[in-house]
Amino acid sequence: MENQTPSFNSNQPRFNIIYFANKYEGQIKETFSFPHGLRKAASYNEIFDIVSNLSVFELNVSIFLEVDPAHAHEAFNLVDSLKKNWLSRNIVIIFLLTEPDAAITQKAFDARVSDCYTPPFNFKDVQLRLEFLSAYKILNEQLKNLPEQPLQQYKAPFLKRAFDIIFSTAALVLLSPVFLIVAILIKLDSRGPVFYTSKRVGTGYKIFDFYKFRSMRQNADKEVQSLMTKNQYGESAFFKLQNDPRVTKLGSFLRNTSIDELPQLFNVVKGDMSIVGNRPLPLYEAEQLTTNEWSMRFLGPAGITGLWQIIKRGKSDMSDRERKKLDNFYNKKFSIWLDLKIIFMTIPVLFQKEKV
């Protein structure tokens, strides 16, 4: 164990992390340096000993476990021991696999591990995930009853996933000329990349890279806080502006015709999203929707289009509650037939009048 480690009862570290790692140790130290508290354990057993000796006021810790297939059983024994103790059962535990292993990944989620990363992965993504999990541990009040009630995991039905892959792949092939033309126009219209990539929160509060054609000037995300007073939804978890000053001339056309959404077909192919579902949200919106009542929207598929788009899209008179009720309704009732109906009803609203 390292001798010089921050005190876990200090108020300074943003995260207090206990980790067991060899392969990933350098990346953990590089990513989670000051202001975070790092403490290395020499074995899984030592992690258990450390946690067992923490006081109630020191249990705001997170655990990183480097897991290789040969010693996976030891990692799961540790998880099982921590989950059996009511004091430590809600500690955030993240697996960092040394090599891909679908069986270990599935077993990790069955054991209620907070997340499981398979190489190759970016430690900045791990940091974002830890920030979210640490601030808003688990989805709803039901998880206070662990270990009796397992975490509900969404898995796309076979027909829905098959439809998503066929539809998105065909669309990408057919629309490839459109992609090329739009890319050229964006480059001619303003400085910056063709695609806009941001972190979004989707199914199960999973954070992923979300793709769109860039329709705003560069660094538009940094202006959100200064524009909050102009939010068309008022004091809401959702943020949208009418006549957004950050939108470029070409961007206004792309947004009004929904062409800017087309790159999300890549997200569908990757499995981050579905064609139909609830919109994945920016982190600053998602972090406000973690109550027991509204967390249900994250227990179903994230999608390109959905009930909100076809019923209330862009209408400033839509209340915060109305939108969240639509999201929850879809998660309870979604089916392949409802998805087809939503897709057909999406076509008339593609050309919207509201500049949002």
Short mmCIF file of C-alpha atoms in Angstrom, two decimals:
data_model
loop_
_atom_site.label_atom_id
_atom_site.label_comp_id
_atom_site.label_asym_id
_atom_site.label_seq_id
_atom_site.Cartn_x
_atom_site.Cartn_y
_atom_site.Cartn_z
CA MET A 1 0.00 0.00 0.00
CA GLU A 2 1.29 3.52 -0.70
CA ASN A 3 2.28 5.34 2.44
CA GLN A 4 1.58 8.89 1.37
CA THR A 5 -2.15 8.93 0.71
CA PRO A 6 -4.77 11.62 1.35
CA SER A 7 -6.95 11.27 4.41
CA PHE A 8 -10.39 9.96 3.53
CA ASN A 9 -12.07 12.30 6.01
CA SER A 10 -10.67 15.39 4.30
CA ASN A 11 -13.13 17.75 2.68
CA GLN A 12 -10.72 18.68 -0.11
CA PRO A 13 -10.74 15.66 -2.46
CA ARG A 14 -13.58 15.66 -4.96
CA PHE A 15 -13.47 11.86 -5.15
CA ASN A 16 -11.99 9.42 -2.69
CA ILE A 17 -10.89 6.43 -4.73
CA ILE A 18 -9.52 3.09 -3.59
CA TYR A 19 -8.07 1.10 -6.45
CA PHE A 20 -6.38 -2.17 -7.28
CA ALA A 21 -4.56 -1.92 -10.59
CA ASN A 22 -1.28 -2.68 -12.30
CA LYS A 23 -1.88 -2.26 -16.03
CA TYR A 24 -4.06 0.84 -15.58
CA GLU A 25 -2.31 2.38 -12.56
CA GLY A 26 -0.56 5.11 -14.57
CA GLN A 27 -3.78 6.17 -16.29
CA ILE A 28 -5.70 6.19 -13.01
CA LYS A 29 -3.09 8.43 -11.41
CA GLU A 30 -2.97 10.72 -14.45
CA THR A 31 -6.77 11.09 -14.66
CA PHE A 32 -7.63 11.20 -10.98
CA SER A 33 -4.85 13.35 -9.57
CA PHE A 34 -5.55 16.44 -7.45
CA PRO A 35 -8.18 17.37 -6.26
CA HIS A 36 -9.08 13.68 -5.93
CA GLY A 37 -7.94 11.35 -3.16
CA LEU A 38 -6.25 8.17 -4.41
CA ARG A 39 -5.35 5.13 -2.35
CA LYS A 40 -3.83 1.99 -3.85
CA ALA A 41 -4.47 -1.48 -2.45
CA ALA A 42 -2.11 -4.38 -3.11
CA SER A 43 -4.94 -6.91 -3.46
CA TYR A 44 -8.69 -7.37 -3.49
CA ASN A 45 -8.52 -8.53 0.12
CA GLU A 46 -6.78 -5.34 1.14
CA ILE A 47 -9.57 -3.29 -0.43
CA PHE A 48 -12.06 -5.18 1.73
CA ASP A 49 -9.93 -4.54 4.83
CA ILE A 50 -9.69 -0.81 4.03
CA VAL A 51 -13.44 -0.44 3.52
CA SER A 52 -14.21 -2.49 6.63
CA ASN A 53 -12.17 -0.08 8.74
CA LEU A 54 -13.79 3.08 7.40
CA SER A 55 -16.21 4.93 9.64
CA VAL A 56 -19.73 5.82 8.53
CA PHE A 57 -18.51 9.33 7.74
CA GLU A 58 -15.72 8.02 5.49
CA LEU A 59 -17.84 5.82 3.21
CA ASN A 60 -18.00 8.40 0.42
CA VAL A 61 -15.53 6.29 -1.53
CA SER A 62 -15.43 4.74 -4.97
CA ILE A 63 -13.61 1.55 -5.93
CA PHE A 64 -11.73 0.77 -9.15
CA LEU A 65 -10.96 -2.91 -9.71
CA GLU A 66 -8.62 -4.01 -12.50
CA VAL A 67 -9.99 -7.42 -13.48
CA ASP A 68 -8.28 -10.04 -15.63
CA PRO A 69 -10.12 -13.27 -16.49
CA ALA A 70 -7.76 -15.46 -14.46
CA HIS A 71 -8.62 -13.65 -11.22
CA ALA A 72 -12.20 -12.55 -11.94
CA HIS A 73 -13.58 -14.85 -9.22
CA GLU A 74 -11.59 -12.90 -6.60
CA ALA A 75 -13.09 -9.63 -7.81
CA PHE A 76 -16.61 -11.05 -7.63
CA ASN A 77 -15.96 -12.40 -4.14
CA LEU A 78 -15.01 -8.89 -3.07
CA VAL A 79 -18.14 -7.40 -4.66
CA ASP A 80 -20.30 -10.02 -2.98
CA SER A 81 -18.76 -9.29 0.42
CA LEU A 82 -19.26 -5.53 0.05
CA LYS A 83 -22.86 -5.92 -1.12
CA LYS A 84 -23.72 -8.07 1.89
CA ASN A 85 -22.78 -5.27 4.28
CA TRP A 86 -25.50 -2.61 4.53
CA LEU A 87 -22.86 0.10 5.11
CA SER A 88 -20.86 -0.65 1.96
CA ARG A 89 -23.47 -2.08 -0.41
CA ASN A 90 -24.08 1.24 -2.22
CA ILE A 91 -20.41 2.11 -2.76
CA VAL A 92 -19.64 2.81 -6.42
CA ILE A 93 -17.61 -0.09 -7.85
CA ILE A 94 -16.18 0.09 -11.37
CA PHE A 95 -14.56 -2.86 -13.16
CA LEU A 96 -11.68 -2.16 -15.55
CA LEU A 97 -11.23 -5.32 -17.64
CA THR A 98 -7.74 -6.07 -18.94
CA GLU A 99 -9.22 -7.81 -21.99
CA PRO A 100 -12.71 -8.16 -23.50
CA ASP A 101 -14.85 -10.84 -21.89
CA ALA A 102 -18.61 -10.72 -22.45
CA ALA A 103 -19.30 -13.31 -19.73
CA ILE A 104 -17.49 -11.26 -17.08
CA THR A 105 -19.24 -8.09 -18.22
CA GLN A 106 -22.66 -9.71 -17.93
CA LYS A 107 -21.81 -11.24 -14.56
CA ALA A 108 -20.59 -7.83 -13.34
CA PHE A 109 -23.92 -6.18 -14.10
CA ASP A 110 -25.78 -9.14 -12.59
CA ALA A 111 -23.72 -8.57 -9.43
CA ARG A 112 -24.80 -4.90 -9.44
CA VAL A 113 -21.36 -3.49 -10.25
CA SER A 114 -21.80 0.22 -11.05
CA ASP A 115 -20.06 -0.07 -14.43
CA CYS A 116 -17.73 -2.35 -16.35
CA TYR A 117 -15.24 -1.03 -18.93
CA THR A 118 -13.86 -3.24 -21.70
CA PRO A 119 -10.66 -2.23 -23.54
CA PRO A 120 -10.04 -0.09 -25.37
CA PHE A 121 -11.63 2.72 -23.33
CA ASN A 122 -10.89 6.34 -22.49
CA PHE A 123 -10.28 7.19 -18.84
CA LYS A 124 -11.90 10.59 -19.38
CA ASP A 125 -15.12 8.68 -20.02
CA VAL A 126 -14.54 6.79 -16.78
CA GLN A 127 -14.11 10.11 -15.00
CA LEU A 128 -17.38 11.47 -16.39
CA ARG A 129 -19.17 8.29 -15.40
CA LEU A 130 -17.77 8.46 -11.87
CA GLU A 131 -18.81 12.10 -11.53
CA PHE A 132 -22.36 11.14 -12.43
CA LEU A 133 -22.52 8.04 -10.25
CA SER A 134 -20.96 9.78 -7.27
CA ALA A 135 -23.36 12.70 -7.36
CA TYR A 136 -26.48 10.70 -8.08
CA LYS A 137 -25.95 7.18 -6.81
CA ILE A 138 -28.20 4.74 -8.62
CA LEU A 139 -31.49 5.46 -10.31
CA ASN A 140 -34.23 5.44 -7.70
CA GLU A 141 -35.29 4.79 -4.15
CA GLN A 142 -35.87 1.10 -4.83
CA LEU A 143 -32.12 0.55 -4.83
CA LYS A 144 -31.99 1.39 -1.12
CA ASN A 145 -33.32 -2.15 -0.67
CA LEU A 146 -30.22 -3.82 -2.08
CA PRO A 147 -29.24 -6.63 -2.13
CA GLU A 148 -32.77 -8.03 -2.14
CA GLN A 149 -33.84 -6.25 -5.34
CA PRO A 150 -31.44 -6.21 -8.33
CA LEU A 151 -30.90 -3.19 -10.54
CA GLN A 152 -33.20 -3.23 -13.55
CA GLN A 153 -31.17 -3.35 -16.76
CA TYR A 154 -32.71 -2.44 -20.10
CA LYS A 155 -31.97 -4.79 -22.97
CA ALA A 156 -33.35 -4.02 -26.42
CA PRO A 157 -35.80 -6.69 -27.65
CA PHE A 158 -34.47 -8.69 -30.59
CA LEU A 159 -36.98 -7.26 -33.11
CA LYS A 160 -36.29 -3.68 -32.01
CA ARG A 161 -32.52 -4.08 -32.27
CA ALA A 162 -32.76 -5.90 -35.61
CA PHE A 163 -34.99 -3.13 -36.97
CA ASP A 164 -32.57 -0.47 -35.70
CA ILE A 165 -29.58 -2.07 -37.41
CA ILE A 166 -31.35 -2.67 -40.73
CA PHE A 167 -33.01 0.77 -40.82
CA SER A 168 -29.92 2.77 -39.78
CA THR A 169 -27.52 0.89 -42.07
CA ALA A 170 -29.81 1.28 -45.08
CA ALA A 171 -30.35 4.96 -44.28
CA LEU A 172 -26.61 5.62 -44.03
CA VAL A 173 -26.00 4.04 -47.43
CA LEU A 174 -28.87 5.87 -49.11
CA LEU A 175 -28.06 9.21 -47.49
CA SER A 176 -24.30 9.11 -48.05
CA PRO A 177 -24.52 11.76 -50.85
CA VAL A 178 -26.45 14.02 -48.47
CA PHE A 179 -23.75 13.58 -45.82
CA LEU A 180 -21.08 14.64 -48.31
CA ILE A 181 -23.00 17.73 -49.50
CA VAL A 182 -23.84 18.86 -45.96
CA ALA A 183 -20.22 18.41 -44.86
CA ILE A 184 -19.00 20.67 -47.69
CA LEU A 185 -21.64 23.32 -46.92
CA ILE A 186 -20.78 23.39 -43.21
CA LYS A 187 -17.11 23.91 -44.01
CA LEU A 188 -17.99 26.78 -46.37
CA ASP A 189 -20.45 28.34 -43.90
CA SER A 190 -18.32 28.72 -40.75
CA ARG A 191 -15.14 27.67 -39.03
CA GLY A 192 -15.12 24.47 -37.06
CA PRO A 193 -15.58 20.72 -37.45
CA VAL A 194 -18.31 19.15 -39.59
CA PHE A 195 -19.63 17.02 -36.75
CA TYR A 196 -20.59 18.13 -33.27
CA THR A 197 -19.82 15.59 -30.55
CA SER A 198 -21.02 15.91 -26.98
CA LYS A 199 -21.49 13.69 -23.95
CA ARG A 200 -25.10 12.58 -23.49
CA VAL A 201 -26.85 10.46 -20.90
CA GLY A 202 -28.91 7.58 -22.29
CA THR A 203 -30.24 4.27 -21.09
CA GLY A 204 -29.38 3.50 -17.46
CA TYR A 205 -27.62 6.87 -17.13
CA LYS A 206 -24.94 5.56 -19.49
CA ILE A 207 -22.78 8.38 -20.87
CA PHE A 208 -21.80 8.18 -24.54
CA ASP A 209 -20.55 10.33 -27.44
CA PHE A 210 -23.52 11.84 -29.27
CA TYR A 211 -23.16 12.90 -32.93
CA LYS A 212 -24.82 15.70 -34.92
CA PHE A 213 -23.94 17.92 -37.84
CA ARG A 214 -22.59 21.13 -36.34
CA SER A 215 -25.27 23.81 -36.51
CA MET A 216 -23.78 26.33 -34.06
CA ARG A 217 -20.62 28.34 -33.86
CA GLN A 218 -17.62 26.80 -32.14
CA ASN A 219 -17.63 26.53 -28.31
CA ALA A 220 -21.39 27.15 -28.14
CA ASP A 221 -21.65 24.79 -25.16
CA LYS A 222 -19.65 27.23 -23.04
CA GLU A 223 -22.38 29.87 -23.46
CA VAL A 224 -25.20 27.81 -21.92
CA GLN A 225 -24.93 29.24 -18.40
CA SER A 226 -25.10 32.83 -19.63
CA LEU A 227 -28.23 32.05 -21.67
CA MET A 228 -30.19 30.15 -18.99
CA THR A 229 -32.39 33.19 -18.26
CA LYS A 230 -33.71 32.99 -21.86
CA ASN A 231 -34.72 29.31 -21.65
CA GLN A 232 -38.07 28.89 -23.41
CA TYR A 233 -39.06 26.25 -20.83
CA GLY A 234 -38.44 28.67 -17.95
CA GLU A 235 -37.02 27.15 -14.78
CA SER A 236 -36.90 23.64 -16.17
CA ALA A 237 -34.54 20.70 -16.34
CA PHE A 238 -34.69 21.08 -20.14
CA PHE A 239 -32.94 23.88 -22.03
CA LYS A 240 -33.99 25.31 -25.39
CA LEU A 241 -33.86 28.79 -26.93
CA GLN A 242 -36.02 30.46 -29.52
CA ASN A 243 -33.91 32.25 -32.14
CA ASP A 244 -30.76 30.88 -30.55
CA PRO A 245 -27.97 33.41 -31.28
CA ARG A 246 -25.38 30.62 -31.38
CA VAL A 247 -26.93 28.99 -34.48
CA THR A 248 -25.23 29.65 -37.83
CA LYS A 249 -27.13 30.60 -40.99
CA LEU A 250 -26.78 27.11 -42.47
CA GLY A 251 -27.38 25.64 -39.00
CA SER A 252 -30.84 27.17 -38.85
CA PHE A 253 -31.79 25.29 -42.02
CA LEU A 254 -30.22 22.06 -40.80
CA ARG A 255 -32.10 22.24 -37.50
CA ASN A 256 -35.48 23.19 -39.00
CA THR A 257 -35.27 20.25 -41.41
CA SER A 258 -33.74 17.92 -38.77
CA ILE A 259 -30.86 17.16 -41.13
CA ASP A 260 -28.50 17.93 -38.26
CA GLU A 261 -29.80 14.78 -36.51
CA LEU A 262 -28.73 12.36 -39.28
CA PRO A 263 -25.30 11.46 -37.79
CA GLN A 264 -27.14 9.86 -34.88
CA LEU A 265 -27.66 6.93 -37.21
CA PHE A 266 -24.05 6.06 -36.28
CA ASN A 267 -25.11 6.05 -32.62
CA VAL A 268 -27.87 3.59 -33.51
CA VAL A 269 -25.45 1.27 -35.30
CA LYS A 270 -23.12 1.40 -32.28
CA GLY A 271 -25.96 0.51 -29.95
CA ASP A 272 -25.92 3.78 -27.97
CA MET A 273 -29.40 4.65 -29.22
CA SER A 274 -32.46 3.30 -30.98
CA ILE A 275 -34.39 4.84 -33.87
CA VAL A 276 -37.30 5.46 -31.48
CA GLY A 277 -36.96 6.24 -27.79
CA ASN A 278 -36.46 9.06 -25.32
CA ARG A 279 -33.96 11.73 -26.25
CA PRO A 280 -30.56 11.30 -24.60
CA LEU A 281 -29.89 14.37 -22.48
CA PRO A 282 -26.89 16.62 -21.88
CA LEU A 283 -25.31 16.03 -18.49
CA TYR A 284 -26.61 19.32 -17.04
CA GLU A 285 -30.20 18.26 -17.86
CA ALA A 286 -29.90 14.60 -16.87
CA GLU A 287 -28.48 15.40 -13.46
CA GLN A 288 -31.76 17.12 -12.57
CA LEU A 289 -33.89 14.07 -13.45
CA THR A 290 -32.76 11.54 -10.88
CA THR A 291 -35.77 11.50 -8.59
CA ASN A 292 -37.70 8.30 -8.02
CA GLU A 293 -40.63 9.66 -10.06
CA TRP A 294 -38.73 10.59 -13.22
CA SER A 295 -35.74 8.25 -13.36
CA MET A 296 -37.96 5.80 -15.29
CA ARG A 297 -37.19 7.67 -18.52
CA PHE A 298 -33.63 6.29 -18.31
CA LEU A 299 -34.81 2.69 -17.91
CA GLY A 300 -35.77 2.39 -21.58
CA PRO A 301 -34.16 3.07 -24.96
CA ALA A 302 -32.65 6.40 -25.96
CA GLY A 303 -33.79 7.38 -29.45
CA ILE A 304 -33.54 9.74 -32.42
CA THR A 305 -37.28 10.36 -32.45
CA GLY A 306 -40.07 9.69 -29.97
CA LEU A 307 -43.38 10.79 -28.54
CA TRP A 308 -42.06 14.21 -27.56
CA GLN A 309 -41.02 14.95 -31.16
CA ILE A 310 -44.36 14.05 -32.74
CA ILE A 311 -46.66 15.54 -30.08
CA LYS A 312 -45.05 18.60 -28.57
CA ARG A 313 -41.81 19.31 -30.41
CA GLY A 314 -40.69 22.91 -30.14
CA LYS A 315 -43.85 24.15 -28.42
CA SER A 316 -43.06 26.59 -25.66
CA ASP A 317 -46.36 25.82 -23.90
CA MET A 318 -45.21 22.27 -23.15
CA SER A 319 -44.62 21.97 -19.44
CA ASP A 320 -41.67 20.24 -17.83
CA ARG A 321 -44.08 17.65 -16.41
CA GLU A 322 -45.75 16.97 -19.79
CA ARG A 323 -42.46 16.09 -21.46
CA LYS A 324 -41.35 13.80 -18.66
CA LYS A 325 -44.76 12.08 -18.62
CA LEU A 326 -44.40 11.37 -22.36
CA ASP A 327 -40.97 9.86 -21.72
CA ASN A 328 -42.25 7.65 -18.90
CA PHE A 329 -45.28 6.56 -20.93
CA TYR A 330 -43.07 5.38 -23.79
CA ASN A 331 -40.87 3.35 -21.46
CA LYS A 332 -43.94 1.53 -20.17
CA LYS A 333 -45.66 0.94 -23.51
CA PHE A 334 -43.02 0.77 -26.25
CA SER A 335 -43.38 -1.93 -28.91
CA ILE A 336 -42.33 -2.43 -32.52
CA TRP A 337 -45.79 -1.33 -33.67
CA LEU A 338 -45.70 1.85 -31.60
CA ASP A 339 -42.22 2.53 -32.97
CA LEU A 340 -43.44 2.22 -36.56
CA LYS A 341 -46.34 4.55 -35.83
CA ILE A 342 -43.99 7.14 -34.30
CA ILE A 343 -41.64 6.92 -37.29
CA PHE A 344 -44.47 7.59 -39.75
CA MET A 345 -45.78 10.44 -37.60
CA THR A 346 -42.29 11.95 -37.42
CA ILE A 347 -42.18 12.71 -41.15
CA PRO A 348 -44.73 15.60 -41.07
CA VAL A 349 -42.93 17.33 -38.17
CA LEU A 350 -39.48 17.24 -39.76
CA PHE A 351 -40.10 20.63 -41.34
CA GLN A 352 -40.97 22.60 -38.23
CA LYS A 353 -41.76 26.29 -38.06
CA GLU A 354 -40.36 26.98 -34.61
CA LYS A 355 -36.77 28.16 -34.57
CA VAL A 356 -35.53 25.98 -31.72
#
